């Protein structure tokens, strides 16, 4: 047994088999590069599902982590700490919302948004059994409430009973959404572009139409930007492509700068102020270590212009992929450095393509059988991307 098999074997012995990772064991990471247990280098083209927009171990973020680790790391919200305010001030300034509530994981941020929407509906409309419209093929996390409105059978099988109060409509279909609105509808929750579903870009104007629908019926528009936020799609938030502003936003992943779980709900006062002391909370949410890291993560995005870089390099990357005219490829789609390459069914699934890319030193992961997702750290350079394209060409062009 070699060292890779040994390391994988231990995990299989002592942990749940709830993932099917590529057979590579990583021991180091820096920027866009990672190294496996045998010293082989790879370019990380997944970036932990967009958690690493700033790259692995960005020096500024690691410094913030270390400096804060030498002071105080967790206080709980029973007391104040000196980091949370500065972090959230920066977050509100950059995102254009007046308030934010810090959590840890993405699923918790989504749960927080749902709780806020429900309480808002009670306070403003007197509705206690409200319904939230969500979209087919959504991915918002793995808690019981969140999987209660998943349309993916495997995410739900065996995990019921489920949380009521959700209605699923087809993604990208405004007519279907309009038809689903009733007196009980309090909000719409969706990803501005779907990630896990296979990098799905909705029709132009879809978010604008949802905004108008929400305004008309006094419903809240909730965008899950956990994967698409922080420059990933070439705008700071993906909803900005449609020139709209939702009422509530869930964020996570890259907010933690690739080193620490930090998530949050964003909104203006009217919604956030439904929470009173004791209504909601999290032991680790807003802890000073996470706050220091989150603030540094935001500063890196700003100082290194990562949103603009994502926009420019994304166009270049998509153009080059299309120019390959691969006979295996059904469709190439995406915005910024959020790109999906869908493999034709008759050419097999995406997994073997990812395995071949791995052999060539490129780490990607398939999503929903047919799609290879390319979401490299936004700190990638054009030269590095060009190098990656050479390997991709070897796999996509016979
Ligand atoms: C990853 C993700 C989540 C869940 O985040 P966790 O940190 O894994 O709980 C929710 N929504 C979207 C769109 C995501 O990509």
Short mmCIF file of C-alpha atoms and ligand atoms in Angstrom, two decimals:
data_model
loop_
_atom_site.label_atom_id
_atom_site.label_comp_id
_atom_site.label_asym_id
_atom_site.label_seq_id
_atom_site.Cartn_x
_atom_site.Cartn_y
_atom_site.Cartn_z
CA UNK A 1 0.00 0.00 0.00
CA UNK A 2 1.46 3.40 -0.93
CA UNK A 3 1.13 6.49 1.24
CA UNK A 4 -1.89 7.82 -0.63
CA UNK A 5 -3.80 4.56 -0.26
CA UNK A 6 -2.81 4.38 3.39
CA UNK A 7 -4.08 7.90 4.16
CA UNK A 8 -7.34 7.28 2.29
CA UNK A 9 -7.72 3.90 4.01
CA UNK A 10 -7.60 5.42 7.48
CA UNK A 11 -10.35 7.89 6.63
CA UNK A 12 -12.49 5.11 5.20
CA UNK A 13 -11.98 3.10 8.39
CA UNK A 14 -12.78 5.81 10.89
CA UNK A 15 -15.19 8.19 9.15
CA UNK A 16 -18.56 8.28 7.43
CA UNK A 17 -18.55 7.54 3.73
CA UNK A 18 -20.53 10.64 2.82
CA UNK A 19 -18.09 11.85 0.13
CA UNK A 20 -16.36 10.34 -2.88
CA UNK A 21 -13.20 12.45 -3.21
CA UNK A 22 -10.65 12.18 -5.99
CA UNK A 23 -7.83 9.88 -4.82
CA UNK A 24 -5.35 12.60 -3.94
CA UNK A 25 -4.11 13.44 -0.43
CA UNK A 26 -3.09 17.07 -0.04
CA UNK A 27 -0.52 18.19 2.49
CA UNK A 28 0.35 21.76 1.47
CA UNK A 29 -1.20 24.73 -0.30
CA UNK A 30 0.00 28.16 -1.39
CA UNK A 31 -1.86 30.52 -3.71
CA UNK A 32 -3.31 28.42 -6.53
CA UNK A 33 -0.94 25.51 -5.87
CA UNK A 34 -1.35 22.43 -3.69
CA UNK A 35 1.04 19.54 -3.06
CA UNK A 36 0.12 15.90 -2.42
CA UNK A 37 1.61 13.46 0.05
CA UNK A 38 4.24 12.35 -2.49
CA UNK A 39 5.30 15.89 -3.32
CA UNK A 40 3.46 16.17 -6.66
CA UNK A 41 2.16 19.68 -7.40
CA UNK A 42 -1.29 20.53 -8.71
CA UNK A 43 -3.13 23.65 -9.70
CA UNK A 44 -6.28 23.93 -7.60
CA UNK A 45 -9.07 24.64 -10.08
CA UNK A 46 -11.89 24.03 -7.57
CA UNK A 47 -10.75 26.33 -4.77
CA UNK A 48 -12.84 24.50 -2.16
CA UNK A 49 -16.05 25.35 -4.02
CA UNK A 50 -15.16 29.07 -4.04
CA UNK A 51 -13.95 29.26 -0.45
CA UNK A 52 -10.47 30.15 -1.68
CA UNK A 53 -11.10 33.19 -3.87
CA UNK A 54 -8.05 34.74 -2.20
CA UNK A 55 -5.94 31.58 -2.78
CA UNK A 56 -4.46 29.14 -0.29
CA UNK A 57 -2.87 30.73 2.78
CA UNK A 58 -2.88 34.31 1.56
CA UNK A 59 -0.07 35.98 3.58
CA UNK A 60 -2.25 38.87 4.74
CA UNK A 61 -5.04 36.56 5.92
CA UNK A 62 -2.62 34.17 7.64
CA UNK A 63 -1.02 37.14 9.37
CA UNK A 64 -4.41 38.33 10.62
CA UNK A 65 -5.11 34.80 11.88
CA UNK A 66 -1.79 34.54 13.70
CA UNK A 67 -1.91 38.04 15.17
CA UNK A 68 -5.42 37.51 16.49
CA UNK A 69 -4.54 34.02 17.77
CA UNK A 70 -1.96 35.72 19.99
CA UNK A 71 -4.62 38.00 21.52
CA UNK A 72 -8.04 36.42 22.03
CA UNK A 73 -9.80 33.82 19.87
CA UNK A 74 -13.30 33.33 21.20
CA UNK A 75 -15.35 35.26 23.71
CA UNK A 76 -18.86 34.03 22.84
CA UNK A 77 -21.58 36.60 22.36
CA UNK A 78 -22.11 36.71 26.12
CA UNK A 79 -19.44 39.41 25.98
CA UNK A 80 -18.30 41.90 23.36
CA UNK A 81 -15.04 41.63 21.46
CA UNK A 82 -13.07 44.36 19.67
CA UNK A 83 -12.97 42.64 16.24
CA UNK A 84 -16.58 41.92 15.32
CA UNK A 85 -17.63 45.54 14.82
CA UNK A 86 -14.73 46.44 12.52
CA UNK A 87 -15.29 43.31 10.46
CA UNK A 88 -19.02 43.88 10.02
CA UNK A 89 -18.53 47.59 9.30
CA UNK A 90 -16.22 46.63 6.44
CA UNK A 91 -18.65 43.95 5.26
CA UNK A 92 -21.59 46.36 5.25
CA UNK A 93 -19.55 49.06 3.49
CA UNK A 94 -18.43 46.71 0.74
CA UNK A 95 -21.79 45.01 0.23
CA UNK A 96 -24.11 47.99 0.51
CA UNK A 97 -26.36 46.66 3.29
CA UNK A 98 -26.81 48.39 6.62
CA UNK A 99 -26.61 45.30 8.84
CA UNK A 100 -25.08 41.88 9.01
CA UNK A 101 -25.40 38.92 11.37
CA UNK A 102 -22.36 36.63 11.57
CA UNK A 103 -22.60 32.83 11.61
CA UNK A 104 -20.07 30.12 10.71
CA UNK A 105 -21.21 27.87 7.88
CA UNK A 106 -23.24 28.55 4.77
CA UNK A 107 -26.16 26.37 5.84
CA UNK A 108 -26.39 28.35 9.09
CA UNK A 109 -26.46 31.61 7.14
CA UNK A 110 -29.34 30.27 5.03
CA UNK A 111 -31.20 29.12 8.15
CA UNK A 112 -30.70 32.60 9.59
CA UNK A 113 -32.20 34.17 6.45
CA UNK A 114 -35.23 31.85 6.65
CA UNK A 115 -35.79 32.67 10.32
CA UNK A 116 -35.51 36.41 9.60
CA UNK A 117 -37.98 36.17 6.72
CA UNK A 118 -40.51 34.23 8.79
CA UNK A 119 -40.32 36.63 11.70
CA UNK A 120 -40.52 39.62 9.35
CA UNK A 121 -43.69 38.13 7.84
CA UNK A 122 -45.25 37.76 11.28
CA UNK A 123 -44.37 41.32 12.26
CA UNK A 124 -45.33 43.06 9.03
CA UNK A 125 -48.16 40.88 7.68
CA UNK A 126 -49.30 38.79 10.63
CA UNK A 127 -48.53 35.59 8.73
CA UNK A 128 -47.55 32.61 10.90
CA UNK A 129 -47.70 29.83 8.31
CA UNK A 130 -45.83 31.56 5.51
CA UNK A 131 -44.42 29.89 2.43
CA UNK A 132 -41.09 30.54 0.80
CA UNK A 133 -40.67 29.91 -2.93
CA UNK A 134 -37.43 28.15 -3.87
CA UNK A 135 -36.08 26.78 -7.16
CA UNK A 136 -35.56 23.30 -8.56
CA UNK A 137 -32.00 21.96 -8.42
CA UNK A 138 -31.20 24.43 -5.65
CA UNK A 139 -28.30 23.92 -3.28
CA UNK A 140 -28.43 25.79 0.01
CA UNK A 141 -26.71 23.37 2.40
CA UNK A 142 -27.39 20.18 4.30
CA UNK A 143 -29.41 20.87 7.44
CA UNK A 144 -32.84 19.28 7.78
CA UNK A 145 -34.72 22.50 6.99
CA UNK A 146 -32.53 23.25 3.99
CA UNK A 147 -32.81 19.73 2.50
CA UNK A 148 -36.56 19.91 3.14
CA UNK A 149 -36.78 22.02 -0.02
CA UNK A 150 -34.15 20.24 -2.11
CA UNK A 151 -35.34 18.69 -5.37
CA UNK A 152 -32.45 16.20 -5.34
CA UNK A 153 -33.88 12.87 -4.08
CA UNK A 154 -30.54 11.69 -2.66
CA UNK A 155 -30.20 14.74 -0.43
CA UNK A 156 -33.54 13.88 1.25
CA UNK A 157 -33.81 10.09 1.13
CA UNK A 158 -34.02 8.68 4.64
CA UNK A 159 -33.83 12.05 6.40
CA UNK A 160 -37.51 12.93 6.87
CA UNK A 161 -39.74 14.20 8.39
CA UNK A 162 -39.08 17.56 6.80
CA UNK A 163 -39.73 21.22 7.59
CA UNK A 164 -42.89 22.50 5.88
CA UNK A 165 -43.39 25.93 4.33
CA UNK A 166 -41.54 25.72 1.02
CA UNK A 167 -42.73 25.58 -2.59
CA UNK A 168 -40.39 24.51 -5.41
CA UNK A 169 -40.67 26.06 -8.89
CA UNK A 170 -38.45 25.48 -11.96
CA UNK A 171 -35.29 27.63 -11.93
CA UNK A 172 -35.24 30.37 -14.56
CA UNK A 173 -39.02 30.34 -15.14
CA UNK A 174 -40.60 33.59 -13.93
CA UNK A 175 -44.08 32.55 -15.10
CA UNK A 176 -43.98 29.44 -12.92
CA UNK A 177 -42.83 31.54 -9.97
CA UNK A 178 -45.59 34.07 -10.51
CA UNK A 179 -48.16 31.27 -10.63
CA UNK A 180 -46.88 29.88 -7.32
CA UNK A 181 -47.46 33.11 -5.37
CA UNK A 182 -50.36 32.94 -2.89
CA UNK A 183 -51.54 35.00 0.09
CA UNK A 184 -49.18 32.96 2.20
CA UNK A 185 -46.02 33.59 0.18
CA UNK A 186 -43.54 35.63 2.21
CA UNK A 187 -40.27 35.31 0.28
CA UNK A 188 -38.34 33.92 -2.67
CA UNK A 189 -35.00 32.23 -1.99
CA UNK A 190 -32.60 31.43 -4.82
CA UNK A 191 -29.03 31.28 -6.08
CA UNK A 192 -28.45 34.07 -8.66
CA UNK A 193 -26.46 31.45 -10.56
CA UNK A 194 -26.70 27.81 -9.51
CA UNK A 195 -23.43 26.13 -8.53
CA UNK A 196 -23.99 22.54 -7.45
CA UNK A 197 -26.66 22.13 -10.14
CA UNK A 198 -23.85 22.41 -12.70
CA UNK A 199 -23.10 26.15 -13.08
CA UNK A 200 -26.50 27.24 -14.38
CA UNK A 201 -26.93 30.81 -15.61
CA UNK A 202 -30.60 31.89 -15.57
CA UNK A 203 -32.10 33.84 -18.50
CA UNK A 204 -31.12 37.54 -18.63
CA UNK A 205 -33.59 39.65 -16.65
CA UNK A 206 -34.77 36.76 -14.47
CA UNK A 207 -33.60 38.37 -11.22
CA UNK A 208 -35.07 41.69 -12.29
CA UNK A 209 -38.43 40.01 -12.84
CA UNK A 210 -38.22 38.34 -9.42
CA UNK A 211 -37.41 41.70 -7.83
CA UNK A 212 -40.52 43.19 -9.45
CA UNK A 213 -42.63 40.21 -8.37
CA UNK A 214 -41.41 40.55 -4.78
CA UNK A 215 -42.13 44.29 -4.77
CA UNK A 216 -45.62 43.74 -6.18
CA UNK A 217 -46.59 41.20 -3.52
CA UNK A 218 -44.53 42.66 -0.65
CA UNK A 219 -42.35 39.57 -0.42
CA UNK A 220 -38.68 39.38 0.50
CA UNK A 221 -36.11 38.49 -2.13
CA UNK A 222 -33.36 36.34 -0.63
CA UNK A 223 -30.20 35.60 -2.64
CA UNK A 224 -27.82 32.83 -1.66
CA UNK A 225 -24.41 34.22 -2.68
CA UNK A 226 -22.43 31.72 -0.65
CA UNK A 227 -20.74 30.33 -3.76
CA UNK A 228 -21.28 33.16 -6.26
CA UNK A 229 -20.35 36.08 -3.98
CA UNK A 230 -17.10 37.98 -3.48
CA UNK A 231 -16.11 38.41 -7.09
CA UNK A 232 -16.54 34.83 -8.24
CA UNK A 233 -18.80 35.70 -11.20
CA UNK A 234 -17.03 38.93 -12.19
CA UNK A 235 -19.24 41.17 -10.02
CA UNK A 236 -18.93 41.57 -6.26
CA UNK A 237 -22.27 39.75 -5.98
CA UNK A 238 -23.85 37.82 -8.85
CA UNK A 239 -27.19 39.66 -8.45
CA UNK A 240 -25.38 42.81 -9.61
CA UNK A 241 -25.31 41.44 -13.17
CA UNK A 242 -29.05 42.18 -13.25
CA UNK A 243 -28.71 45.59 -11.62
CA UNK A 244 -30.97 44.69 -8.70
CA UNK A 245 -30.64 44.48 -4.94
CA UNK A 246 -32.27 41.71 -2.90
CA UNK A 247 -33.64 42.24 0.62
CA UNK A 248 -31.54 39.53 2.23
CA UNK A 249 -28.26 37.91 1.20
CA UNK A 250 -26.61 34.76 2.56
CA UNK A 251 -22.82 34.72 2.34
CA UNK A 252 -20.09 32.36 3.44
CA UNK A 253 -17.25 30.41 1.83
CA UNK A 254 -14.72 33.06 0.62
CA UNK A 255 -15.77 35.35 3.48
CA UNK A 256 -13.48 33.16 5.59
CA UNK A 257 -10.54 33.77 3.23
CA UNK A 258 -9.95 30.06 2.84
CA UNK A 259 -8.77 29.57 6.41
CA UNK A 260 -11.71 29.71 8.76
CA UNK A 261 -15.48 29.18 8.53
CA UNK A 262 -17.20 32.58 8.50
CA UNK A 263 -20.70 33.20 7.13
CA UNK A 264 -23.35 35.88 7.54
CA UNK A 265 -26.76 37.18 6.67
CA UNK A 266 -26.94 40.68 5.15
CA UNK A 267 -29.98 42.97 5.08
CA UNK A 268 -31.13 46.47 5.89
CA UNK A 269 -32.53 47.52 9.28
CA UNK A 270 -36.17 46.68 8.62
CA UNK A 271 -35.47 42.97 8.31
CA UNK A 272 -32.50 42.61 10.66
CA UNK A 273 -34.26 44.45 13.44
CA UNK A 274 -36.83 41.65 13.80
CA UNK A 275 -34.24 39.84 15.94
CA UNK A 276 -34.33 40.61 19.66
CA UNK A 277 -31.93 39.31 22.34
CA UNK A 278 -32.36 35.55 22.67
CA UNK A 279 -34.15 35.01 19.33
CA UNK A 280 -31.21 33.48 17.50
CA UNK A 281 -27.52 32.89 18.02
CA UNK A 282 -24.35 30.91 17.53
CA UNK A 283 -21.58 30.21 20.02
CA UNK A 284 -18.82 30.80 17.49
CA UNK A 285 -20.62 33.39 15.29
CA UNK A 286 -18.77 36.72 15.35
CA UNK A 287 -15.82 35.34 17.31
CA UNK A 288 -12.74 37.59 17.21
CA UNK A 289 -10.55 35.09 15.35
CA UNK A 290 -13.15 34.66 12.58
CA UNK A 291 -13.82 38.40 12.52
CA UNK A 292 -10.13 39.26 12.10
CA UNK A 293 -9.82 36.69 9.32
CA UNK A 294 -13.04 37.85 7.62
CA UNK A 295 -11.92 41.47 7.63
CA UNK A 296 -8.56 40.54 6.10
CA UNK A 297 -10.34 38.35 3.52
CA UNK A 298 -12.46 41.35 2.44
CA UNK A 299 -9.43 43.66 2.32
CA UNK A 300 -7.59 41.25 0.05
CA UNK A 301 -10.55 41.14 -2.35
CA UNK A 302 -10.53 44.92 -2.50
CA UNK A 303 -6.78 45.58 -2.58
CA UNK A 304 -6.11 43.00 -5.27
CA UNK A 305 -9.13 43.95 -7.39
CA UNK A 306 -10.17 40.32 -7.52
CA UNK A 307 -13.67 41.01 -8.83
CA UNK A 308 -12.34 42.83 -11.90
CA UNK A 309 -9.71 40.12 -12.40
CA UNK A 310 -12.38 37.44 -12.26
CA UNK A 311 -14.40 39.31 -14.90
CA UNK A 312 -11.47 39.69 -17.30
CA UNK A 313 -9.90 36.28 -16.86
CA UNK A 314 -13.32 34.64 -17.00
CA UNK A 315 -13.98 36.05 -20.46
CA UNK A 316 -10.53 34.92 -21.61
CA UNK A 317 -10.97 31.43 -20.12
CA UNK A 318 -14.42 30.87 -21.64
CA UNK A 319 -13.25 32.12 -25.06
CA UNK A 320 -10.25 29.78 -25.04
CA UNK A 321 -12.38 26.83 -23.93
CA UNK A 322 -14.86 27.48 -26.71
CA UNK A 323 -12.09 27.80 -29.29
CA UNK A 324 -11.05 24.21 -28.50
CA UNK A 325 -14.23 23.00 -30.22
CA UNK A 326 -14.10 19.83 -28.17
CA UNK A 327 -16.19 16.99 -29.62
CA UNK A 328 -16.92 15.83 -26.05
CA UNK A 329 -18.47 19.09 -24.91
CA UNK A 330 -22.18 19.86 -25.01
CA UNK A 331 -22.04 23.34 -23.51
CA UNK A 332 -19.65 25.81 -21.88
CA UNK A 333 -21.30 28.33 -19.56
CA UNK A 334 -20.57 30.72 -16.74
CA UNK A 335 -19.63 34.24 -15.76
CA UNK A 336 -16.30 35.42 -14.43
CA UNK A 337 -14.23 32.54 -13.11
CA UNK A 338 -17.36 30.50 -12.39
CA UNK A 339 -17.37 28.13 -15.32
CA UNK A 340 -19.03 24.84 -16.13
CA UNK A 341 -18.10 22.54 -19.00
CA UNK A 342 -20.88 20.04 -19.68
CA UNK A 343 -19.81 16.74 -21.20
CA UNK A 344 -22.13 15.07 -23.74
CA UNK A 345 -23.92 12.05 -22.28
CA UNK A 346 -22.71 9.81 -25.13
CA UNK A 347 -19.11 10.65 -24.16
CA UNK A 348 -19.54 9.34 -20.61
CA UNK A 349 -19.60 11.18 -17.31
CA UNK A 350 -17.40 14.08 -16.23
CA UNK A 351 -15.56 12.11 -13.54
CA UNK A 352 -13.05 10.34 -15.87
CA UNK A 353 -12.23 13.74 -17.39
CA UNK A 354 -11.50 15.09 -13.90
CA UNK A 355 -9.30 12.06 -13.20
CA UNK A 356 -7.31 12.68 -16.40
CA UNK A 357 -6.94 16.35 -15.48
CA UNK A 358 -5.68 15.28 -12.07
CA UNK A 359 -3.00 13.12 -13.68
CA UNK A 360 -1.92 16.22 -15.62
CA UNK A 361 -1.71 18.27 -12.40
CA UNK A 362 -5.07 20.04 -12.45
CA UNK A 363 -7.58 19.50 -9.65
CA UNK A 364 -11.25 19.87 -10.63
CA UNK A 365 -14.42 18.18 -9.49
CA UNK A 366 -17.41 17.00 -11.43
CA UNK A 367 -20.84 18.21 -10.42
CA UNK A 368 -24.08 16.42 -11.25
CA UNK A 369 -22.42 13.70 -13.33
CA UNK A 370 -21.96 15.65 -16.57
CA UNK A 371 -20.34 18.95 -15.67
CA UNK A 372 -16.73 19.85 -14.88
CA UNK A 373 -16.66 22.94 -12.70
CA UNK A 374 -13.74 25.36 -13.08
CA UNK A 375 -13.58 27.82 -10.18
CA UNK A 376 -9.89 28.59 -9.61
CA UNK A 377 -8.72 30.98 -6.90
CA UNK A 378 -9.25 34.53 -8.21
CA UNK A 379 -5.57 35.30 -7.58
CA UNK A 380 -4.67 33.13 -10.58
CA UNK A 381 -2.69 34.94 -13.31
CA UNK A 382 -3.31 34.88 -17.05
CA UNK A 383 -0.05 32.93 -17.52
CA UNK A 384 -1.15 30.28 -15.04
CA UNK A 385 -4.56 30.06 -16.64
CA UNK A 386 -2.90 29.64 -20.05
CA UNK A 387 -0.87 26.78 -18.61
CA UNK A 388 -4.05 25.20 -17.23
CA UNK A 389 -5.69 25.53 -20.65
CA UNK A 390 -2.85 23.49 -22.20
CA UNK A 391 -3.67 20.57 -19.88
CA UNK A 392 -7.41 20.98 -20.45
CA UNK A 393 -6.82 20.88 -24.21
CA UNK A 394 -4.99 17.54 -23.85
CA UNK A 395 -8.07 16.08 -22.14
CA UNK A 396 -10.84 17.75 -24.15
CA UNK A 397 -9.32 17.54 -27.63
CA UNK A 398 -8.65 13.99 -28.92
C1 LIG B 1 -21.68 25.70 -0.13
C2 LIG B 1 -23.02 26.29 -0.25
C3 LIG B 1 -23.90 26.33 0.84
C4 LIG B 1 -23.62 25.64 2.15
O1 LIG B 1 -22.47 26.08 2.77
P1 LIG B 1 -21.83 25.19 3.97
O2 LIG B 1 -20.72 26.05 4.50
O3 LIG B 1 -21.32 23.93 3.32
O4 LIG B 1 -22.90 24.93 4.94
C5 LIG B 1 -25.10 26.99 0.67
N1 LIG B 1 -25.44 27.57 -0.50
C6 LIG B 1 -24.60 27.55 -1.57
C7 LIG B 1 -25.03 28.23 -2.83
C8 LIG B 1 -23.38 26.90 -1.50
O5 LIG B 1 -22.59 26.84 -2.56
#
